[in-house]
Amino acid sequence: MLRESGSLGMFNTDLIELKKIIRNNLIDNDSTVKLLLNDLAADDGKLIRGTFTLIGGSFGKIEKEKLINISAGVELLHLATLVHDDIIDEANIRRGKKTIHSTHGVKSGLFTGDYLFSQAYVIFSKNCSNKSIIDVSETIKSICRGEINQFYSLYSLDSTIKSYLKRISSKCASLFSLSLSMGAYESNANIDIVKKLKSIGYSTGMAFQLIDDLLDITSSDRILGKPSGNDIREGIYTLPVLYELRRGNAHLRTYLKEGNFDEALNLLKNSAGLKKSRETAQRYTNKALILANELPNTDESQALKRIITKILLRDY
Amino acid sequence: MLRESGSLGMFNTDLIELKKIIRNNLIDNDSTVKLLLNDLAADDGKLIRGTFTLIGGSFGKIEKEKLINISAGVELLHLATLVHDDIIDEANIRRGKKTIHSTHGVKSGLFTGDYLFSQAYVIFSKNCSNKSIIDVSETIKSICRGEINQFYSLYSLDSTIKSYLKRISSKCASLFSLSLSMGAYESNANIDIVKKLKSIGYSTGMAFQLIDDLLDITSSDRILGKPSGNDIREGIYTLPVLYELRRGNAHLRTYLKEGNFDEALNLLKNSAGLKKSRETAQRYTNKALILANELPNTDESQALKRIITKILLRDY
């Protein structure tokens, strides 16, 4: 997303440096571990979270190198969660490529994820205050809570909308919130700005996951770079499903009960639940944009608003 | 082991406090996560690593509460690796109880492990220098290297003794080394003592894992609190196996090739390879004891020597 955007050209040099630092952190002397990390280094992903950290850092004063390192730590942390998440979701394709565990086995995937977490902590320990390391740790705990609860609510037709929102808040919004506020905190930005960035990151993360869940229903494998319809097949019932079930869609309930996923997906594609979920994402986006308007009017805050808007409009 | 030992009575009060702090760190507001952590809180384990941290701290000056917290962090870190390790080894029983993943599924086990790592980092961030947090992270990376390499050498009849020693060094000795030196470093002990403790911890960890691997061959399920003979069944060929293969034991080679594990185990129980492995463990123990004799002669260094000796003689 970001790479194709001319509007973020101001970050080009930093993003090149960020990618370089990420790659430098995906190297190990052990030849087997090196091989596993090498597979991960082949793709940089969207780098939204890392970019958020760069933007956050612009509201205070910090050495550029330090900030880009923290940003790389955030991306490695995200990568670690993806590697473990893919094991859980039994996902074989991510970013258009085979996932670690599908190529090298679940066991390698598990410890590659652990390795990545630790490498992220190495970076944070070298560049951050202990307060931020605690924030990082609390964020990972939050992600774990979200993942564990998602697992326990698989195939549950009685899941509530409240529990869904809590789950995506833990799983996704928490890391967006950290990403945007951490660079600001470490650059000694004004505490009100740090708080505001936390809220903006949170709302943006909620919108991001809502859109992610919508795309899983509406998009194609090719555009997503991973199989669409995966959530429903794995028993992860996202907001469009829950809205439809709540308004008494008996067909959908039957399809899900019978494991008739293709019919369920077809039904959801034009459903009121889908439309309502998009409106929910829009509301979170609006909230983020209103807060972003209260930030100092800088090139970076303008860029942030463009990213927030793009997240809502993205198709992959 | 430690709990039954009157000779470690000097730590009794600290160990009670340590257990309390560990349990306090195994609580979460989320009801599902709480349930998973509760299963782990039911058993304290041997607490060797935590005790090592307490001993290390005695060589400098540090608030007792701070030291016990760091010690709890070390135990949580160890617990996290056990939870992930049990997934990899497909072990259903640990410490005489069902493992997390066998009760709650691999997915819960994976994220419970991640949660425990993060909680350990919360403790370290609140009580340690960034230098120690880097050491912790490098230790976890080392454990991951060991685990990944173990996975890639499964069922390999061509594994070398060198690669085996490197693997247990990464997997086990690294954490023993950290456990014993970290408390000392954080208590501002003399740098030579910190270095010595690192080496003592390393050699003790090597002996510990060697004995662990021997016990898997010689002990019973009941005494171990987990199924014996598990390593060989899972394709993990430990030192006695490698020694026997190297000296050309054709029967063993055939049994392993054919998956005749009971015969392989019977053969190993009285083998020269087993005896030689025990001697290797003895050599590491001696090395640790010689270095421990160079420490200041305190109650704690005496206790350390008793623990090192017990590790060699333990039967579970």
PDB file of C-alpha atoms in Angstrom, chain A residues 28-30 32-33 35-36 81 84-85 87-90 104-108 110-112 114-115 117-119 121-122 124-130 133-134 137-138 140-141 143-145 147-149 151-152 154 166 234, chain B residues 28-30 32-33 35-36 81 84-85 87-90 104-108 110-112 114-115 117-119 121-122 124-130 133-134 137-138 140-141 143-145 147-149 151-152 154 166 234:
ATOM      1  CA  ASP A  28      21.922 -15.227  12.119  1.00  0.00           C
ATOM      2  CA  ASN A  29      25.251 -17.049  12.217  1.00  0.00           C
ATOM      3  CA  ASP A  30      23.533 -20.422  12.486  1.00  0.00           C
ATOM      4  CA  THR A  32      19.618 -23.327   9.599  1.00  0.00           C
ATOM      5  CA  VAL A  33      18.214 -20.293  11.377  1.00  0.00           C
ATOM      6  CA  LEU A  35      17.735 -20.046   6.053  1.00  0.00           C
ATOM      7  CA  LEU A  36      14.442 -19.558   7.891  1.00  0.00           C
ATOM      8  CA  THR A  81       2.926 -12.220  15.560  1.00  0.00           C
ATOM      9  CA  HIS A  84       2.602 -17.425  15.052  1.00  0.00           C
ATOM     10  CA  ASP A  85      -0.775 -16.253  13.777  1.00  0.00           C
ATOM     11  CA  ILE A  87       0.346 -21.372  12.507  1.00  0.00           C
ATOM     12  CA  ILE A  88      -2.898 -20.841  14.397  1.00  0.00           C
ATOM     13  CA  ASP A  89      -4.900 -19.997  11.279  1.00  0.00           C
ATOM     14  CA  GLU A  90      -3.240 -22.859   9.378  1.00  0.00           C
ATOM     15  CA  HIS A 104       9.550 -25.591   7.227  1.00  0.00           C
ATOM     16  CA  GLY A 105       6.972 -27.160   9.578  1.00  0.00           C
ATOM     17  CA  VAL A 106       5.026 -25.899  12.575  1.00  0.00           C
ATOM     18  CA  LYS A 107       7.977 -26.472  14.907  1.00  0.00           C
ATOM     19  CA  SER A 108      10.288 -24.201  12.936  1.00  0.00           C
ATOM     20  CA  LEU A 110       6.996 -21.591  16.386  1.00  0.00           C
ATOM     21  CA  PHE A 111      10.651 -20.978  17.250  1.00  0.00           C
ATOM     22  CA  THR A 112      11.194 -18.575  14.369  1.00  0.00           C
ATOM     23  CA  ASP A 114      10.037 -16.651  19.314  1.00  0.00           C
ATOM     24  CA  TYR A 115      13.352 -15.673  17.758  1.00  0.00           C
ATOM     25  CA  PHE A 117      10.167 -11.495  19.337  1.00  0.00           C
ATOM     26  CA  SER A 118      13.573 -11.710  21.037  1.00  0.00           C
ATOM     27  CA  GLN A 119      15.316  -9.862  18.236  1.00  0.00           C
ATOM     28  CA  TYR A 121      13.471  -6.890  22.231  1.00  0.00           C
ATOM     29  CA  VAL A 122      17.205  -6.660  21.472  1.00  0.00           C
ATOM     30  CA  PHE A 124      14.102  -2.050  21.902  1.00  0.00           C
ATOM     31  CA  SER A 125      16.576  -2.657  24.751  1.00  0.00           C
ATOM     32  CA  LYS A 126      19.277  -0.853  22.800  1.00  0.00           C
ATOM     33  CA  ASN A 127      17.115   2.103  21.788  1.00  0.00           C
ATOM     34  CA  CYS A 128      14.219   2.549  24.217  1.00  0.00           C
ATOM     35  CA  SER A 129      13.324   3.371  27.772  1.00  0.00           C
ATOM     36  CA  ASN A 130      12.140   0.591  30.069  1.00  0.00           C
ATOM     37  CA  ILE A 133       9.667  -2.110  26.786  1.00  0.00           C
ATOM     38  CA  ILE A 134       6.887  -2.623  29.330  1.00  0.00           C
ATOM     39  CA  SER A 137       5.293  -6.504  26.542  1.00  0.00           C
ATOM     40  CA  GLU A 138       1.789  -5.486  27.569  1.00  0.00           C
ATOM     41  CA  ILE A 140       2.114  -8.730  23.145  1.00  0.00           C
ATOM     42  CA  LYS A 141       0.105  -9.974  26.134  1.00  0.00           C
ATOM     43  CA  ILE A 143      -2.376  -9.836  21.304  1.00  0.00           C
ATOM     44  CA  CYS A 144      -2.151 -13.238  23.039  1.00  0.00           C
ATOM     45  CA  ARG A 145      -5.418 -12.555  24.859  1.00  0.00           C
ATOM     46  CA  GLU A 147      -5.698 -14.846  19.838  1.00  0.00           C
ATOM     47  CA  ILE A 148      -6.631 -17.172  22.714  1.00  0.00           C
ATOM     48  CA  ASN A 149     -10.155 -15.755  22.844  1.00  0.00           C
ATOM     49  CA  PHE A 151      -9.548 -19.722  19.391  1.00  0.00           C
ATOM     50  CA  TYR A 152     -12.108 -20.306  22.137  1.00  0.00           C
ATOM     51  CA  LEU A 154     -14.264 -20.630  16.903  1.00  0.00           C
ATOM     52  CA  LYS A 166     -12.814  -6.716  22.238  1.00  0.00           C
ATOM     53  CA  GLU A 234     -11.660 -21.646   9.899  1.00  0.00           C
TER      54      GLU A 234
ATOM     55  CA  ASP B  28      -4.839 -12.179  34.106  1.00  0.00           C
ATOM     56  CA  ASN B  29      -8.122 -10.267  34.063  1.00  0.00           C
ATOM     57  CA  ASP B  30      -9.299 -12.138  30.985  1.00  0.00           C
ATOM     58  CA  THR B  32      -9.984 -17.547  29.439  1.00  0.00           C
ATOM     59  CA  VAL B  33      -6.342 -16.544  29.808  1.00  0.00           C
ATOM     60  CA  LEU B  35      -7.848 -20.401  33.215  1.00  0.00           C
ATOM     61  CA  LEU B  36      -4.799 -21.329  31.146  1.00  0.00           C
ATOM     62  CA  THR B  81      10.220 -22.291  26.860  1.00  0.00           C
ATOM     63  CA  HIS B  84       6.619 -24.194  23.588  1.00  0.00           C
ATOM     64  CA  ASP B  85       9.047 -27.097  23.944  1.00  0.00           C
ATOM     65  CA  ILE B  87       4.328 -28.497  21.742  1.00  0.00           C
ATOM     66  CA  ILE B  88       7.399 -29.348  19.678  1.00  0.00           C
ATOM     67  CA  ASP B  89       8.047 -32.608  21.501  1.00  0.00           C
ATOM     68  CA  GLU B  90       4.330 -33.463  21.417  1.00  0.00           C
ATOM     69  CA  HIS B 104      -6.220 -26.730  25.722  1.00  0.00           C
ATOM     70  CA  GLY B 105      -4.871 -27.342  22.216  1.00  0.00           C
ATOM     71  CA  VAL B 106      -1.675 -26.344  20.397  1.00  0.00           C
ATOM     72  CA  LYS B 107      -3.044 -22.900  19.597  1.00  0.00           C
ATOM     73  CA  SER B 108      -3.626 -22.018  23.253  1.00  0.00           C
ATOM     74  CA  LEU B 110       1.509 -21.320  21.579  1.00  0.00           C
ATOM     75  CA  PHE B 111       0.003 -18.045  22.772  1.00  0.00           C
ATOM     76  CA  THR B 112       0.270 -18.975  26.445  1.00  0.00           C
ATOM     77  CA  ASP B 114       4.153 -15.958  24.116  1.00  0.00           C
ATOM     78  CA  TYR B 115       2.215 -14.452  27.011  1.00  0.00           C
ATOM     79  CA  PHE B 117       7.672 -14.526  27.619  1.00  0.00           C
ATOM     80  CA  SER B 118       6.047 -11.081  27.646  1.00  0.00           C
ATOM     81  CA  GLN B 119       5.214 -11.264  31.332  1.00  0.00           C
ATOM     82  CA  TYR B 121       9.898  -9.092  30.074  1.00  0.00           C
ATOM     83  CA  VAL B 122       7.475  -6.951  32.102  1.00  0.00           C
ATOM     84  CA  PHE B 124      12.749  -7.621  33.765  1.00  0.00           C
ATOM     85  CA  SER B 125      11.860  -4.148  32.456  1.00  0.00           C
ATOM     86  CA  LYS B 126      10.712  -3.118  35.909  1.00  0.00           C
ATOM     87  CA  ASN B 127      13.733  -4.533  37.747  1.00  0.00           C
ATOM     88  CA  CYS B 128      16.730  -4.808  35.415  1.00  0.00           C
ATOM     89  CA  SER B 129      19.169  -2.816  33.350  1.00  0.00           C
ATOM     90  CA  ASN B 130      18.804  -2.815  29.569  1.00  0.00           C
ATOM     91  CA  ILE B 133      17.238  -7.443  28.945  1.00  0.00           C
ATOM     92  CA  ILE B 134      19.548  -7.801  25.936  1.00  0.00           C
ATOM     93  CA  SER B 137      16.799 -11.786  24.531  1.00  0.00           C
ATOM     94  CA  GLU B 138      20.053 -13.268  23.253  1.00  0.00           C
ATOM     95  CA  ILE B 140      15.963 -16.853  24.046  1.00  0.00           C
ATOM     96  CA  LYS B 141      17.443 -16.564  20.546  1.00  0.00           C
ATOM     97  CA  ILE B 143      17.273 -21.500  22.822  1.00  0.00           C
ATOM     98  CA  CYS B 144      15.412 -21.054  19.514  1.00  0.00           C
ATOM     99  CA  ARG B 145      18.581 -21.942  17.593  1.00  0.00           C
ATOM    100  CA  GLU B 147      15.306 -26.094  19.166  1.00  0.00           C
ATOM    101  CA  ILE B 148      15.337 -25.410  15.413  1.00  0.00           C
ATOM    102  CA  ASN B 149      18.537 -27.413  14.977  1.00  0.00           C
ATOM    103  CA  PHE B 151      14.111 -30.321  14.755  1.00  0.00           C
ATOM    104  CA  TYR B 152      16.302 -30.415  11.654  1.00  0.00           C
ATOM    105  CA  LEU B 154      15.453 -35.509  13.995  1.00  0.00           C
ATOM    106  CA  LYS B 166      26.212 -27.325  20.470  1.00  0.00           C
ATOM    107  CA  GLU B 234      10.549 -38.646  18.799  1.00  0.00           C
TER     108      GLU B 234
END
